[in-house]
Amino acid sequence: VDHPVRLPRPRLVCARGFPEGRRAVDASGRWRAGPAHSAGPTGMAIPWMPREISTRLYEKEHELENVKTTYLMSTAWVGGFLAREDGRRPAWFNRVKLMPVSTLTPDLQEHLANTCHVICMKARQEVTSEPAKRGPGGPDRPQTGWQAGLLVARVMWRTLFATAAAKANITKAGAPVLFMSACQSLQSACRKLLTTIWLEVQTQFTSKMSKYRNIKSRPVWNVMEGLQYKTFCEDMGFGLFDPEKVSASSAGSKPASDLQDYLEEALALRFAIDWLNLSMKDAEDFLDLQTKRLQRKAMPRARLPGDAVEAQLQALKEKSVDSFAMMWSDDAEIRGIASLATRLMDGLEGPSAMHFAATFAGQLMLALWKGVHPLLAHHANMGIARIAESHAVVGGLPPPALQDADAEKSQTAVFDRIALSYGPPSKDCKELVSALPRGVLSCIVKVQARFRGMIYRARHFTRSRTVAAYCKAARWPQLLPPAEGFDDAETPRDQKKDKKKKKKAKKVDATKLKEEIQDFQPTVSKYLGGEPNKAASQTATGGGGFRGAGVTATGSFGATGMGSTADANVDRRSWPLPTADHRACADLFALYMYSMYRRRELTQMWATLCGAYERGMDVYAELLNKNPALKPMLESIAAQLKRGSVVGYDKAFIAKQRKETDGTSASSRNPAADMFASSRGKGGKKFGATGAMEETTLPDANATARNTALRSGMTPLPKDAGPRGEEDPNKLSGEYLMNYLKEMDGDDSQFKDISASVIPLSTGTSPARKPPHEHILEAEMQSQDSSRRPSSDAGTPTGRQKKPKLDVPFCMKRVKPIWLPIKAHRFAAYRAKVLQLLPQRVLQQYVDFEKQGQYAACIKLLESATPGSLNVLSPATLVNNKPLLVETVLQLIVGYSGLCLKNNQGPVAVKLITQVIDNMSLALRDLHPGHRMVLEAYLYDTALSICYYMPQDIGLTERSEAFFQQASERYLRLEHTNRYCKCCLRAAAVLHMQGHLSEAEYYTQQALNKLSDASVSSLLVVCYHNLAVHTLVQQRLADAVAHVRAYVALLRQLPKLGNSWMQQVDNTQWLILKAQELWPQYQQQTGLRDSQAATKFGH
């Protein structure tokens, strides 16, 4: 809201807009009316505001509430803008002259927090996703993230302003004009602050004023806060407290600002200017449309809809035309959050509703800015990437650039040039102006005045005419206060409507009125207890017509005669006559009482069931404690239930009848009877780890395979499920896939690529993150303790611990690539399945070997399995035509290898995986080609992982590259991109540990190239992190720093990751930046030059 400045204008428009909010308040704190004084801050007036409108709004006491409402909402917008980074910088919202949030009730605070979260998430979704990828869009749909964010901001700001203004004592017709006035004042303030901020950027981050300043300078927050307070409060008059006198409620996490913060501030101001400009255009279109409606002009015909959906959207859009608070948007989610904010504001009542509404608006604007922050941070990072040290030396930093589509529509395309024009003039300019004659200077002033008049006609004349026409048609604002009893003045259109609605009053005969009242019979719906037949009722009441048997005086069949009794004893009745309302209320009360009774009964039933369930679980737990041998049975039952939920309980528990080859039919046995029966020496079905399997009739020519299948309980493979007779040998489909899904309880994750989210999200239960330098020092001290512990035990004095020397070699030694471990697939289910296949006499021996860690002996015992030998380490005796059981044993061995590594039995794990790899070709002979390829890739990848944990095993280490080549080749053929990238990162970590740094960097770069078109993910973060480690160890510091910046930028776009993983990422960033700081000293000590840094180690 701006101070008037007298400039030559056309007659229609005055140069005076609204005064500053703080100057509309007198010394006693009350709002006052009257002309603005010349003392105080000055600023540009609202150029399109007509003189008569601004005079009435400011100088008339009855219209001063409009100025107050505009001031409060503008201050709320400023508060949301300044407080958008309260978590990182000193808090601003407690220094805004609004009602504090703590004065709200707890339920209102909860509703406000939930609404803010929804708005923030929607804005973040719009600015971080590409609108062009959502399908074909119309001309009004946003094409970039910047435009999508502007759309959300426009809709929310207009909705909040109109809804909050409805809480004030102002005319509804004035809300659009007040909204445009607030937008114009805020836009002027943002333009002025943008100029000031950019001039400060050139001062703080260049050597223009001081040779010690560069792009790495860290000015204190007071510098930026002082500029914001001077512009918004002292110059433009918004309600802010002086930051030097009122301290912030929180200091923030960053002790000082940097170039990133200043560029984000400039980008936020550019975003705000575009936002407010589009908001004024939207309000101008609304004024034009409402003017035509008020004047009853012909409206433009809407385009005919193409389908039913478009017709519904067009109908909704027409409904929202008359409402200024509901701005139309094709996005249903935006309309939904606008409606949510409206309902939240509607809940505010009372004399202070307007003040609380302003606080709500400020918090919701704050949430909107929080959602837009990723977009601003992204453009700021791109702007920093374009800045070099040479820019700081010459004293001119380039501005952050937008996308071409956004730059063309931006209102601040050349803001840097405009800002520099407000800076101090150069010496040459001063000399040239001082040398000008008097006449030339006066001509320049006249040209400037003419130019400003041309700017007004080109920019503001159409808007000024629209506002004037609307205010005239709506008859707002009023010159005189409204008469007592009338809130708003009637428009000519309203007067015409009232004339149409007026009807001639019907004359009433006073002599017959009493008789009509006495004989009046109301018509009540039959659903409320009225008469079902109105005609019969009228006939009976009138006394004429036919009356059948059993018809009472009121014309109802089977009624109680209430009407006739009441007519006979009207004077003696001491109770009110029951009506349909009484009957409906009685029925409702009876229904309520019955519902409460049923609720109590259901509650008792539920309590009884819960108590019985708890007692049953306690008894069963005690039984398991007494007899641990029942645990495999429990796992079997759990597997059956899980399989039943996938394939159906009828297939999992009910045995189907089948015809024998000799024509005799045998009735199916009860699965419950065979659940605990021994299956040794019996044909037919066996209830294994995954439930009773369906038996498939096999051809007589293959009787041996049939008998083996019947004994094992496994479904035999179909004829075409093998390496012979396949059109596409690598495609897994048909009956083989169906049998696999039945055995695996519907889990086909092995045949699909994994997710790129390789780092788990934060759950809040992991240890807190420590500062990197403290964590690194603590780890170093612990390593020193572990190295000294043997001598200490022997009695040798160990001495005091020495802090390590912090230099570049120490940083290179401490950085490590992130290791992505491979996980065992369904280990518990596979183990339970294998235990079910063992005879009872072997089962206990198998469990004992497991407890002793003798896993090779466990695999040896599988030769005694019921279906046949399942010892995959001896493929010569391996059972035939059992591919799924073979896979089960191999997955079990992978799990055992992980247990060996966990229990410090590395040699056992090496022996197991080596034997599996050597015998794999024969053991997997019966598997489908596609299934075999997946399993081979998994086993080779597991062997590569064991190479990482066992670097001292020379034989296994020499085969690590062969393991990687075999696994990566199969992943590429399967088109499992993310698995391939993880395999590359594992191979690079192994090579890094072996000292092959260039090969490690090459494989990591291969993974990064595969993810070039992928979306942002934690796998991409790991690639950049490991590249930074590889390049630092090779003494390529510039590349390492670039990779660090890349993965830090990616982390800002991801949700919060686990603390244990983020600790290593933080440590690497700190070590690389510390190495960069110590690099000149390291070069002097080693005599290394920049030109030699890439060749000293053969690169």
mmCIF file of N, CA, C and O in Angstrom, residues 304-350:
data_model
loop_
_atom_site.group_PDB
_atom_site.id
_atom_site.type_symbol
_atom_site.label_atom_id
_atom_site.label_comp_id
_atom_site.label_asym_id
_atom_site.label_seq_id
_atom_site.Cartn_x
_atom_site.Cartn_y
_atom_site.Cartn_z
ATOM 1 N N LEU A 304 -18.287 -25.704 -27.343
ATOM 2 C CA LEU A 304 -19.037 -26.919 -27.053
ATOM 3 C C LEU A 304 -18.070 -28.012 -26.573
ATOM 4 O O LEU A 304 -17.007 -28.206 -27.155
ATOM 5 N N PRO A 305 -18.453 -28.720 -25.510
ATOM 6 C CA PRO A 305 -17.534 -29.750 -24.996
ATOM 7 C C PRO A 305 -17.431 -30.921 -25.959
ATOM 8 O O PRO A 305 -18.364 -31.250 -26.686
ATOM 9 N N GLY A 306 -16.231 -31.561 -25.921
ATOM 10 C CA GLY A 306 -16.002 -32.692 -26.807
ATOM 11 C C GLY A 306 -16.461 -34.021 -26.231
ATOM 12 O O GLY A 306 -16.817 -34.931 -26.957
ATOM 13 N N ASP A 307 -16.456 -34.170 -24.905
ATOM 14 C CA ASP A 307 -16.884 -35.421 -24.288
ATOM 15 C C ASP A 307 -17.567 -35.099 -22.973
ATOM 16 O O ASP A 307 -17.742 -33.937 -22.594
ATOM 17 N N ALA A 308 -17.954 -36.166 -22.255
ATOM 18 C CA ALA A 308 -18.698 -35.985 -21.009
ATOM 19 C C ALA A 308 -17.841 -35.366 -19.912
ATOM 20 O O ALA A 308 -18.309 -34.541 -19.128
ATOM 21 N N VAL A 309 -16.575 -35.761 -19.856
ATOM 22 C CA VAL A 309 -15.693 -35.204 -18.829
ATOM 23 C C VAL A 309 -15.494 -33.714 -19.024
ATOM 24 O O VAL A 309 -15.564 -32.907 -18.081
ATOM 25 N N GLU A 310 -15.261 -33.306 -20.258
ATOM 26 C CA GLU A 310 -15.088 -31.887 -20.539
ATOM 27 C C GLU A 310 -16.369 -31.117 -20.249
ATOM 28 O O GLU A 310 -16.334 -29.963 -19.806
ATOM 29 N N ALA A 311 -17.517 -31.740 -20.478
ATOM 30 C CA ALA A 311 -18.782 -31.069 -20.176
ATOM 31 C C ALA A 311 -18.937 -30.844 -18.676
ATOM 32 O O ALA A 311 -19.395 -29.775 -18.237
ATOM 33 N N GLN A 312 -18.552 -31.823 -17.862
ATOM 34 C CA GLN A 312 -18.631 -31.652 -16.413
ATOM 35 C C GLN A 312 -17.679 -30.566 -15.931
ATOM 36 O O GLN A 312 -18.032 -29.753 -15.074
ATOM 37 N N LEU A 313 -16.465 -30.555 -16.476
ATOM 38 C CA LEU A 313 -15.514 -29.510 -16.084
ATOM 39 C C LEU A 313 -16.019 -28.129 -16.481
ATOM 40 O O LEU A 313 -15.866 -27.152 -15.739
ATOM 41 N N GLN A 314 -16.650 -28.026 -17.657
ATOM 42 C CA GLN A 314 -17.183 -26.744 -18.084
ATOM 43 C C GLN A 314 -18.335 -26.305 -17.178
ATOM 44 O O GLN A 314 -18.459 -25.113 -16.856
ATOM 45 N N ALA A 315 -19.158 -27.242 -16.723
ATOM 46 C CA ALA A 315 -20.244 -26.892 -15.810
ATOM 47 C C ALA A 315 -19.695 -26.406 -14.468
ATOM 48 O O ALA A 315 -20.194 -25.428 -13.897
ATOM 49 N N LEU A 316 -18.662 -27.071 -13.957
ATOM 50 C CA LEU A 316 -18.037 -26.612 -12.713
ATOM 51 C C LEU A 316 -17.413 -25.238 -12.869
ATOM 52 O O LEU A 316 -17.462 -24.402 -11.970
ATOM 53 N N LYS A 317 -16.816 -24.996 -14.022
ATOM 54 C CA LYS A 317 -16.181 -23.705 -14.264
ATOM 55 C C LYS A 317 -17.217 -22.593 -14.310
ATOM 56 O O LYS A 317 -16.989 -21.484 -13.816
ATOM 57 N N GLU A 318 -18.383 -22.861 -14.905
ATOM 58 C CA GLU A 318 -19.435 -21.839 -14.950
ATOM 59 C C GLU A 318 -19.975 -21.531 -13.554
ATOM 60 O O GLU A 318 -20.347 -20.396 -13.264
ATOM 61 N N LYS A 319 -20.019 -22.554 -12.675
ATOM 62 C CA LYS A 319 -20.492 -22.309 -11.326
ATOM 63 C C LYS A 319 -19.547 -21.408 -10.537
ATOM 64 O O LYS A 319 -19.976 -20.681 -9.650
ATOM 65 N N SER A 320 -18.243 -21.490 -10.817
ATOM 66 C CA SER A 320 -17.264 -20.709 -10.068
ATOM 67 C C SER A 320 -17.034 -19.326 -10.648
ATOM 68 O O SER A 320 -16.176 -18.600 -10.156
ATOM 69 N N VAL A 321 -17.791 -18.933 -11.678
ATOM 70 C CA VAL A 321 -17.565 -17.633 -12.297
ATOM 71 C C VAL A 321 -17.970 -16.512 -11.357
ATOM 72 O O VAL A 321 -17.284 -15.500 -11.223
ATOM 73 N N ASP A 322 -19.103 -16.665 -10.657
ATOM 74 C CA ASP A 322 -19.609 -15.604 -9.794
ATOM 75 C C ASP A 322 -18.844 -15.489 -8.491
ATOM 76 O O ASP A 322 -19.025 -14.512 -7.766
ATOM 77 N N SER A 323 -18.016 -16.459 -8.138
ATOM 78 C CA SER A 323 -17.309 -16.455 -6.861
ATOM 79 C C SER A 323 -15.869 -16.018 -7.079
ATOM 80 O O SER A 323 -15.115 -16.667 -7.805
ATOM 81 N N PHE A 324 -15.508 -14.900 -6.438
ATOM 82 C CA PHE A 324 -14.125 -14.446 -6.548
ATOM 83 C C PHE A 324 -13.194 -15.324 -5.722
ATOM 84 O O PHE A 324 -12.021 -15.474 -6.050
ATOM 85 N N ALA A 325 -13.714 -15.926 -4.651
ATOM 86 C CA ALA A 325 -12.862 -16.742 -3.788
ATOM 87 C C ALA A 325 -12.469 -18.060 -4.443
ATOM 88 O O ALA A 325 -11.428 -18.621 -4.127
ATOM 89 N N MET A 326 -13.288 -18.562 -5.361
ATOM 90 C CA MET A 326 -13.014 -19.854 -5.993
ATOM 91 C C MET A 326 -12.498 -19.619 -7.393
ATOM 92 O O MET A 326 -13.257 -19.443 -8.329
ATOM 93 N N MET A 327 -11.196 -19.597 -7.549
ATOM 94 C CA MET A 327 -10.594 -19.427 -8.866
ATOM 95 C C MET A 327 -10.553 -20.783 -9.568
ATOM 96 O O MET A 327 -10.166 -21.787 -8.986
ATOM 97 N N TRP A 328 -10.958 -20.798 -10.819
ATOM 98 C CA TRP A 328 -11.030 -22.055 -11.547
ATOM 99 C C TRP A 328 -9.648 -22.555 -11.942
ATOM 100 O O TRP A 328 -8.759 -21.783 -12.301
ATOM 101 N N SER A 329 -9.478 -23.878 -11.865
ATOM 102 C CA SER A 329 -8.258 -24.531 -12.320
ATOM 103 C C SER A 329 -8.645 -25.902 -12.847
ATOM 104 O O SER A 329 -9.526 -26.576 -12.298
ATOM 105 N N ASP A 330 -7.996 -26.323 -13.934
ATOM 106 C CA ASP A 330 -8.270 -27.644 -14.493
ATOM 107 C C ASP A 330 -7.760 -28.773 -13.602
ATOM 108 O O ASP A 330 -8.170 -29.915 -13.764
ATOM 109 N N ASP A 331 -6.863 -28.449 -12.682
ATOM 110 C CA ASP A 331 -6.310 -29.449 -11.769
ATOM 111 C C ASP A 331 -7.272 -29.625 -10.599
ATOM 112 O O ASP A 331 -7.508 -28.702 -9.810
ATOM 113 N N ALA A 332 -7.837 -30.822 -10.467
ATOM 114 C CA ALA A 332 -8.791 -31.078 -9.386
ATOM 115 C C ALA A 332 -8.125 -31.026 -8.015
ATOM 116 O O ALA A 332 -8.764 -30.671 -7.023
ATOM 117 N N GLU A 333 -6.841 -31.372 -7.932
ATOM 118 C CA GLU A 333 -6.150 -31.328 -6.639
ATOM 119 C C GLU A 333 -5.996 -29.889 -6.157
ATOM 120 O O GLU A 333 -6.143 -29.612 -4.965
ATOM 121 N N ILE A 334 -5.717 -28.962 -7.078
ATOM 122 C CA ILE A 334 -5.603 -27.559 -6.682
ATOM 123 C C ILE A 334 -6.951 -27.041 -6.199
ATOM 124 O O ILE A 334 -7.040 -26.321 -5.196
ATOM 125 N N ARG A 335 -8.008 -27.417 -6.906
ATOM 126 C CA ARG A 335 -9.331 -27.000 -6.442
ATOM 127 C C ARG A 335 -9.641 -27.602 -5.079
ATOM 128 O O ARG A 335 -10.282 -26.970 -4.238
ATOM 129 N N GLY A 336 -9.171 -28.812 -4.858
ATOM 130 C CA GLY A 336 -9.425 -29.455 -3.571
ATOM 131 C C GLY A 336 -8.725 -28.763 -2.409
ATOM 132 O O GLY A 336 -9.328 -28.541 -1.351
ATOM 133 N N ILE A 337 -7.447 -28.400 -2.577
ATOM 134 C CA ILE A 337 -6.748 -27.740 -1.474
ATOM 135 C C ILE A 337 -7.271 -26.318 -1.274
ATOM 136 O O ILE A 337 -7.284 -25.804 -0.147
ATOM 137 N N ALA A 338 -7.741 -25.668 -2.339
ATOM 138 C CA ALA A 338 -8.360 -24.351 -2.173
ATOM 139 C C ALA A 338 -9.653 -24.477 -1.376
ATOM 140 O O ALA A 338 -9.938 -23.657 -0.488
ATOM 141 N N SER A 339 -10.428 -25.496 -1.660
ATOM 142 C CA SER A 339 -11.651 -25.728 -0.885
ATOM 143 C C SER A 339 -11.324 -26.075 0.562
ATOM 144 O O SER A 339 -12.024 -25.646 1.491
ATOM 145 N N LEU A 340 -10.247 -26.829 0.784
ATOM 146 C CA LEU A 340 -9.831 -27.163 2.149
ATOM 147 C C LEU A 340 -9.445 -25.911 2.925
ATOM 148 O O LEU A 340 -9.842 -25.741 4.088
ATOM 149 N N ALA A 341 -8.690 -25.007 2.302
ATOM 150 C CA ALA A 341 -8.314 -23.764 2.973
ATOM 151 C C ALA A 341 -9.536 -22.902 3.263
ATOM 152 O O ALA A 341 -9.623 -22.240 4.300
ATOM 153 N N THR A 342 -10.507 -22.906 2.355
ATOM 154 C CA THR A 342 -11.727 -22.122 2.577
ATOM 155 C C THR A 342 -12.492 -22.647 3.783
ATOM 156 O O THR A 342 -12.965 -21.869 4.626
ATOM 157 N N ARG A 343 -12.633 -23.973 3.884
ATOM 158 C CA ARG A 343 -13.342 -24.544 5.034
ATOM 159 C C ARG A 343 -12.600 -24.273 6.334
ATOM 160 O O ARG A 343 -13.229 -24.089 7.385
ATOM 161 N N LEU A 344 -11.290 -24.246 6.284
ATOM 162 C CA LEU A 344 -10.525 -23.934 7.484
ATOM 163 C C LEU A 344 -10.778 -22.513 7.943
ATOM 164 O O LEU A 344 -10.967 -22.246 9.130
ATOM 165 N N MET A 345 -10.820 -21.568 7.006
ATOM 166 C CA MET A 345 -11.046 -20.167 7.363
ATOM 167 C C MET A 345 -12.490 -19.919 7.787
ATOM 168 O O MET A 345 -12.758 -19.035 8.600
ATOM 169 N N ASP A 346 -13.407 -20.692 7.245
ATOM 170 C CA ASP A 346 -14.809 -20.505 7.618
ATOM 171 C C ASP A 346 -15.057 -20.846 9.075
ATOM 172 O O ASP A 346 -16.065 -20.409 9.654
ATOM 173 N N GLY A 347 -14.197 -21.619 9.674
ATOM 174 C CA GLY A 347 -14.380 -21.977 11.072
ATOM 175 C C GLY A 347 -14.027 -20.875 12.043
ATOM 176 O O GLY A 347 -14.224 -21.042 13.250
ATOM 177 N N LEU A 348 -13.485 -19.750 11.574
ATOM 178 C CA LEU A 348 -13.113 -18.632 12.454
ATOM 179 C C LEU A 348 -14.323 -17.727 12.653
ATOM 180 O O LEU A 348 -14.926 -17.262 11.686
ATOM 181 N N GLU A 349 -14.681 -17.492 13.877
ATOM 182 C CA GLU A 349 -15.814 -16.640 14.202
ATOM 183 C C GLU A 349 -15.413 -15.694 15.320
ATOM 184 O O GLU A 349 -14.411 -15.895 16.002
ATOM 185 N N GLY A 350 -16.223 -14.638 15.512
ATOM 186 C CA GLY A 350 -15.995 -13.721 16.613
ATOM 187 C C GLY A 350 -15.482 -12.381 16.142
ATOM 188 O O GLY A 350 -15.204 -12.150 14.953
#
